[in-house]
């Protein structure tokens, strides 16, 4: 049965082409599930993708689309279509923590909402009161989606979230009494942010593909392709490093630091620290560690984070030279400029979701990815999971951010399947 309800439209040569709500929801579900960096979240991401735009079955939204097609004046966002999908999910098991974690990304995929007012009172989101239209949406939604199949997927997703919550509870038992509730709740929020990231990226990607008449398969990040890239980069890196002289005592020290980093890169730890003096070659040593670790443990990205753009620009160029493939290195900070509009737009799109194999960025951009309310920043959250994240000169991090930063690193290394090596410059050279 063909779905006549419109999600998007584009105009080409005077002809209108429409994308149905069913097609858009199905595409978003597919992309969200395929691109999840954490395997346990894959089916959950697929389910919320299926429900995220259920509200587009509303008469009000279809009238809004018809006005747009006819060229009449409308206001973006004038029809709330992000509530109904969450309400449909709620009908399966209302009030449970697992259901709330699935509803959250659907409700917020067009922008986060405050949970508390300025005086600490709980806000009741006005859109959650708009339940009178849910019955209409439900009838239309399930005309084109198999309810029994989705119910089965819901309970599978609920089971997986239950496993996550159990693991978080077990982890919290090892903490002091004061830290248990804080860290557990913080980590739940991190999982929710990853699901929201997957949904936003899939939603925006499918919409862009439709508007540009491209295939959505182009937006799938294939891990086996990354393994090939890491192998090629490591081979080039070895040749590149062999060109440096090893005659002096300083060169010998640098070589030993690199050797140790390469060895540690093959181990299965998740949190590392290197403390070395200035001039010891930590940028290249850390890159060698990251390439080895990404190869052995099949990581999706290498993310290099530095506190200052002056350091970043110099080290980004060194990373490009050492990997032999400048195209896979995305430099993302406020001082970057591009030649030509086409190149600028291409790099801006890569910066929106950090899909490049190697990302070189500032601490500000990384902290925005973790904590900013902007959808553009949230979109990148999934891609910092299952990655090697190098923090250069971590001692330069502002003191007021350290508590949240440490919590985030604990989550990424404990549950986000990422590895975090932290490099510190000092007058004393010690390898841990």
XYZ file of C-alpha atoms in Angstrom:
432
model
C 0.000 0.000 0.000
C 1.492 3.319 -1.094
C 1.830 6.033 1.548
C 0.249 9.295 0.240
C 1.413 11.431 3.183
C 4.241 13.855 2.400
C 7.432 14.198 4.465
C 9.488 16.338 2.041
C 9.334 17.653 -1.498
C 11.779 19.067 -4.017
C 11.288 21.007 -7.227
C 13.335 20.261 -10.339
C 12.691 21.868 -13.705
C 9.209 22.838 -12.628
C 8.370 19.288 -11.491
C 7.494 18.426 -7.882
C 8.887 15.199 -6.409
C 7.666 14.110 -2.981
C 9.065 11.789 -0.337
C 6.488 9.899 1.695
C 6.542 9.749 5.485
C 6.977 5.976 5.279
C 10.027 6.283 3.017
C 11.635 8.955 5.190
C 11.021 7.091 8.468
C 12.337 3.850 6.943
C 15.470 5.531 5.591
C 16.201 7.266 8.895
C 15.726 3.990 10.780
C 18.141 2.255 8.392
C 20.839 4.947 8.652
C 20.559 5.294 12.434
C 20.834 1.544 12.972
C 23.695 1.057 10.517
C 25.810 3.982 11.765
C 25.622 3.313 15.498
C 29.141 3.227 16.953
C 27.917 1.099 19.882
C 26.398 -2.212 18.802
C 23.937 -2.526 21.691
C 22.275 0.742 20.617
C 21.789 -0.229 16.950
C 18.250 -1.702 17.102
C 17.151 1.024 19.535
C 18.342 3.696 17.101
C 16.482 1.934 14.289
C 13.258 1.858 16.278
C 13.308 5.541 17.209
C 14.104 6.353 13.586
C 10.940 4.559 12.528
C 8.793 6.590 14.939
C 10.555 9.965 14.853
C 8.356 11.677 12.242
C 5.057 9.933 12.952
C 3.614 13.383 13.642
C 3.821 14.153 9.927
C 0.646 12.083 9.508
C -1.254 14.939 11.174
C -3.715 16.854 8.971
C -2.123 20.110 10.146
C 1.297 19.032 8.905
C -0.009 17.831 5.546
C -1.781 21.167 5.096
C 1.487 22.903 5.957
C 3.284 20.880 3.260
C 0.602 21.648 0.678
C 0.992 25.376 1.375
C 4.744 25.065 0.864
C 4.276 23.239 -2.428
C 1.865 25.943 -3.583
C 4.363 28.641 -2.581
C 2.176 30.113 0.148
C 3.700 31.745 3.228
C 4.490 29.413 6.135
C 6.742 29.508 9.173
C 9.281 26.757 9.759
C 8.300 24.653 12.780
C 4.780 26.043 13.031
C 3.391 22.491 13.236
C 4.773 20.302 16.008
C 5.417 16.870 14.507
C 8.011 15.545 16.993
C 5.642 14.691 19.846
C 3.373 12.074 18.333
C 6.105 9.491 17.698
C 7.159 9.563 21.339
C 3.548 9.205 22.431
C 3.162 6.112 20.229
C 6.247 4.550 21.828
C 4.850 5.388 25.259
C 1.756 3.297 24.540
C 3.827 0.111 24.622
C 5.033 0.549 28.221
C 4.187 3.932 29.714
C 6.252 5.330 32.547
C 9.203 2.965 32.435
C 12.787 4.235 32.347
C 13.485 2.219 29.216
C 10.559 3.796 27.376
C 11.542 7.291 28.476
C 15.037 6.756 27.060
C 13.491 5.860 23.699
C 10.998 8.754 23.766
C 13.605 11.404 24.550
C 15.383 11.447 21.151
C 12.036 11.538 19.305
C 10.742 14.476 21.352
C 14.021 16.395 21.024
C 15.223 15.720 17.482
C 14.291 19.302 16.507
C 15.837 20.867 19.615
C 16.414 20.167 23.295
C 13.902 21.362 25.884
C 14.626 22.536 29.415
C 13.623 20.115 32.156
C 13.772 22.677 34.968
C 12.782 26.314 35.225
C 15.065 28.988 36.657
C 13.626 28.507 40.158
C 14.079 24.747 40.068
C 10.463 23.813 39.372
C 9.833 20.997 36.917
C 8.532 22.268 33.615
C 5.735 20.406 31.885
C 6.559 20.455 28.214
C 3.507 21.964 26.556
C 3.868 19.746 23.526
C 3.400 16.652 25.673
C -0.108 17.901 26.374
C -0.931 17.648 22.674
C -2.178 14.095 22.878
C -5.623 14.595 21.380
C -4.275 13.932 17.886
C -2.335 10.780 18.754
C -5.234 8.455 17.906
C -5.417 9.861 14.387
C -1.650 9.542 13.978
C -1.725 5.985 15.330
C -4.364 4.862 12.829
C -2.484 6.319 9.882
C 0.994 5.278 11.081
C 0.037 1.620 11.511
C -1.572 1.492 8.066
C 1.957 1.563 6.684
C 3.972 0.000 9.524
C 3.522 -3.494 10.946
C 2.472 -2.883 14.565
C 3.294 -6.389 15.762
C 6.764 -6.242 14.241
C 7.404 -2.853 15.831
C 6.119 -4.063 19.178
C 8.615 -6.938 19.025
C 11.379 -4.457 18.201
C 10.257 -2.277 21.093
C 10.581 -5.101 23.617
C 13.965 -6.106 22.183
C 15.089 -2.481 22.548
C 13.656 -2.328 26.061
C 15.623 -5.472 26.941
C 18.838 -3.914 25.660
C 18.297 -0.708 27.593
C 17.616 -2.869 30.651
C 21.038 -4.470 30.135
C 22.595 -1.010 29.912
C 20.915 0.129 33.126
C 22.008 -3.050 34.910
C 25.614 -2.488 33.800
C 25.445 1.125 35.001
C 24.054 0.017 38.365
C 26.833 -2.563 38.750
C 29.438 0.086 37.884
C 27.921 2.535 40.376
C 28.294 0.020 43.222
C 32.077 0.431 43.004
C 31.792 4.179 43.684
C 31.446 6.110 46.891
C 27.927 6.818 48.132
C 28.019 10.429 46.974
C 29.164 9.557 43.449
C 26.793 6.670 42.710
C 23.679 8.565 41.741
C 25.627 11.364 40.032
C 27.654 9.156 37.719
C 24.833 6.716 36.944
C 22.446 9.523 35.971
C 25.180 11.308 34.007
C 25.928 8.134 32.046
C 22.218 7.606 31.287
C 22.248 11.134 29.871
C 25.273 10.274 27.715
C 23.472 7.226 26.263
C 20.433 9.381 25.509
C 22.662 11.956 23.820
C 24.185 9.249 21.587
C 20.718 8.058 20.532
C 19.710 11.649 19.816
C 22.928 12.107 17.843
C 22.168 9.059 15.711
C 18.637 10.256 15.054
C 19.640 13.813 14.141
C 22.416 12.640 11.827
C 20.188 10.077 10.104
C 17.319 12.553 9.786
C 19.465 15.313 8.317
C 21.361 12.882 6.084
C 18.252 11.341 4.526
C 16.673 14.749 4.018
C 19.852 15.998 2.312
C 20.017 12.888 0.124
C 16.417 13.348 -0.977
C 16.846 17.052 -1.710
C 20.042 16.332 -3.693
C 18.588 13.183 -5.306
C 21.373 10.977 -3.929
C 21.360 7.450 -2.524
C 21.342 7.128 1.270
C 23.892 4.288 1.113
C 26.528 6.984 0.582
C 25.972 8.087 4.201
C 26.789 4.699 5.774
C 30.151 4.552 7.536
C 31.618 1.167 6.635
C 34.015 -0.148 9.278
C 35.879 -2.515 6.937
C 36.839 0.508 4.854
C 38.317 2.097 7.957
C 40.484 -0.952 8.619
C 41.978 -0.588 5.134
C 42.641 3.105 5.778
C 44.393 2.380 9.088
C 46.579 -0.265 7.418
C 47.581 2.114 4.629
C 48.277 4.954 7.056
C 50.397 2.745 9.312
C 52.518 1.507 6.389
C 53.119 5.076 5.249
C 53.771 6.184 8.844
C 56.492 3.537 9.277
C 58.256 4.692 6.108
C 57.851 8.337 7.100
C 59.371 7.777 10.561
C 62.289 5.769 9.133
C 63.533 8.935 7.377
C 64.419 10.650 10.645
C 67.997 10.458 11.891
C 68.667 8.202 14.860
C 72.278 9.242 15.424
C 71.879 11.729 18.276
C 70.962 10.982 21.891
C 67.722 13.006 21.514
C 66.771 10.984 18.442
C 67.376 7.805 20.409
C 65.051 9.008 23.171
C 62.355 9.920 20.653
C 62.702 6.509 19.017
C 62.275 4.756 22.370
C 59.189 6.831 23.237
C 57.682 5.959 19.841
C 58.523 2.262 20.298
C 56.778 2.189 23.654
C 53.724 3.983 22.224
C 53.499 1.522 19.325
C 53.662 -1.404 21.756
C 51.016 0.090 24.038
C 48.796 0.740 21.012
C 48.381 -3.009 20.555
C 47.161 -3.567 24.124
C 43.480 -3.625 25.089
C 43.448 -0.819 27.652
C 41.078 2.138 27.369
C 42.837 4.911 29.315
C 46.514 5.787 28.863
C 48.838 8.575 29.934
C 52.163 9.722 28.487
C 54.236 12.308 30.355
C 57.206 13.561 28.326
C 59.266 16.752 27.969
C 58.754 19.320 25.227
C 60.478 18.327 21.993
C 60.219 14.571 22.576
C 58.021 13.979 19.515
C 54.779 13.270 21.334
C 52.584 14.270 18.356
C 54.046 11.575 16.105
C 54.343 9.087 18.974
C 50.683 9.591 19.866
C 49.730 9.165 16.203
C 51.676 5.902 16.068
C 49.827 4.709 19.185
C 46.465 5.710 17.694
C 47.077 4.028 14.324
C 48.142 0.769 15.970
C 45.216 0.843 18.381
C 42.682 1.680 15.661
C 44.004 -1.185 13.492
C 44.043 -3.811 16.224
C 40.729 -2.839 17.866
C 38.802 -1.723 14.741
C 38.090 1.846 15.836
C 36.051 4.155 13.598
C 37.938 7.400 14.163
C 41.112 8.952 15.493
C 40.336 12.300 17.138
C 43.208 14.603 18.077
C 42.232 17.334 20.575
C 44.485 20.266 21.484
C 43.773 23.353 23.624
C 45.056 26.051 21.248
C 44.639 26.645 17.511
C 48.323 27.575 17.223
C 49.279 24.051 18.328
C 46.493 22.509 16.291
C 47.394 23.984 12.910
C 51.013 22.902 13.179
C 50.188 19.400 14.372
C 47.422 18.915 11.792
C 49.953 19.498 9.036
C 52.339 17.037 10.666
C 49.578 14.407 10.894
C 48.740 14.879 7.201
C 52.369 14.344 6.232
C 52.823 11.324 8.502
C 49.681 9.513 7.272
C 50.274 10.279 3.588
C 46.583 10.952 2.944
C 45.547 14.576 3.588
C 41.979 13.897 2.396
C 41.140 11.739 5.429
C 42.206 14.434 7.934
C 39.507 16.925 8.902
C 40.758 20.066 10.621
C 37.900 21.623 12.608
C 38.399 24.905 14.445
C 37.526 28.592 14.137
C 40.648 29.610 12.174
C 40.173 27.271 9.231
C 39.580 28.700 5.760
C 38.861 26.938 2.461
C 39.505 27.727 -1.174
C 36.290 27.869 -3.173
C 32.652 27.460 -2.139
C 32.515 23.806 -3.146
C 35.439 22.814 -0.921
C 34.092 24.944 1.918
C 30.657 23.309 1.799
C 32.156 19.797 1.611
C 34.341 20.385 4.675
C 31.513 22.091 6.563
C 29.350 18.999 6.062
C 32.156 16.765 7.349
C 32.562 19.060 10.359
C 28.861 18.713 11.179
C 29.073 14.995 11.936
C 32.819 14.222 12.140
C 32.545 11.329 9.706
C 36.175 11.700 8.544
C 38.574 8.959 9.701
C 40.900 11.464 11.436
C 39.610 14.636 13.099
C 41.920 17.345 14.415
C 40.018 19.774 16.621
C 40.087 22.056 19.655
C 39.037 21.291 23.211
C 36.211 23.820 22.749
C 34.728 21.888 19.823
C 35.096 18.592 21.675
C 33.424 19.938 24.821
C 30.633 21.370 22.641
C 30.079 17.890 21.229
C 29.720 16.521 24.747
C 27.660 19.259 26.384
C 26.284 21.918 24.008
C 22.517 22.082 23.398
C 23.032 22.883 19.695
C 21.771 20.125 17.393
C 24.833 20.619 15.172
C 27.084 19.750 18.107
C 24.903 16.880 19.349
C 25.029 15.363 15.858
C 28.732 14.534 16.314
C 28.278 12.673 19.624
C 27.920 9.193 18.107
C 31.188 9.559 16.215
C 33.324 10.159 19.295
C 32.360 6.676 20.480
C 34.366 3.638 19.378
C 37.260 6.000 18.609
C 40.801 6.757 19.732
C 40.668 10.231 21.310
C 44.039 11.898 21.892
C 44.079 14.784 24.370
C 47.243 16.839 23.892
C 48.421 19.033 26.790
C 45.483 17.986 28.927
C 46.855 20.122 31.777
C 45.657 23.222 29.875
C 41.996 22.271 30.325
C 40.094 25.015 32.256
C 39.653 24.029 35.895
C 35.891 24.696 35.858
C 35.419 21.990 33.178
C 37.446 19.226 34.830
C 34.636 17.526 36.779
C 32.353 17.179 33.753
C 35.302 16.311 31.509
C 36.391 13.475 33.812
C 32.838 12.126 33.951
C 32.666 12.185 30.155
C 36.021 10.401 29.797
C 34.889 7.777 32.307
C 31.802 7.179 30.199
C 33.652 7.087 26.878
C 36.273 4.621 28.131
C 33.916 2.537 30.271
C 30.816 2.363 28.076
C 31.435 4.337 24.867
C 34.007 1.835 23.525
C 36.582 4.603 23.064
C 40.239 4.717 24.041
C 41.661 7.912 25.545
C 45.414 8.539 25.658
C 46.280 11.806 27.464
C 49.627 13.448 26.698
C 51.232 15.817 29.221
C 54.361 17.928 28.707
C 56.732 18.200 31.679
C 60.391 18.577 32.516
C 60.512 14.928 33.586
C 60.049 12.032 31.164
C 58.017 9.122 32.569
C 55.995 6.557 30.578
C 53.062 4.885 32.282
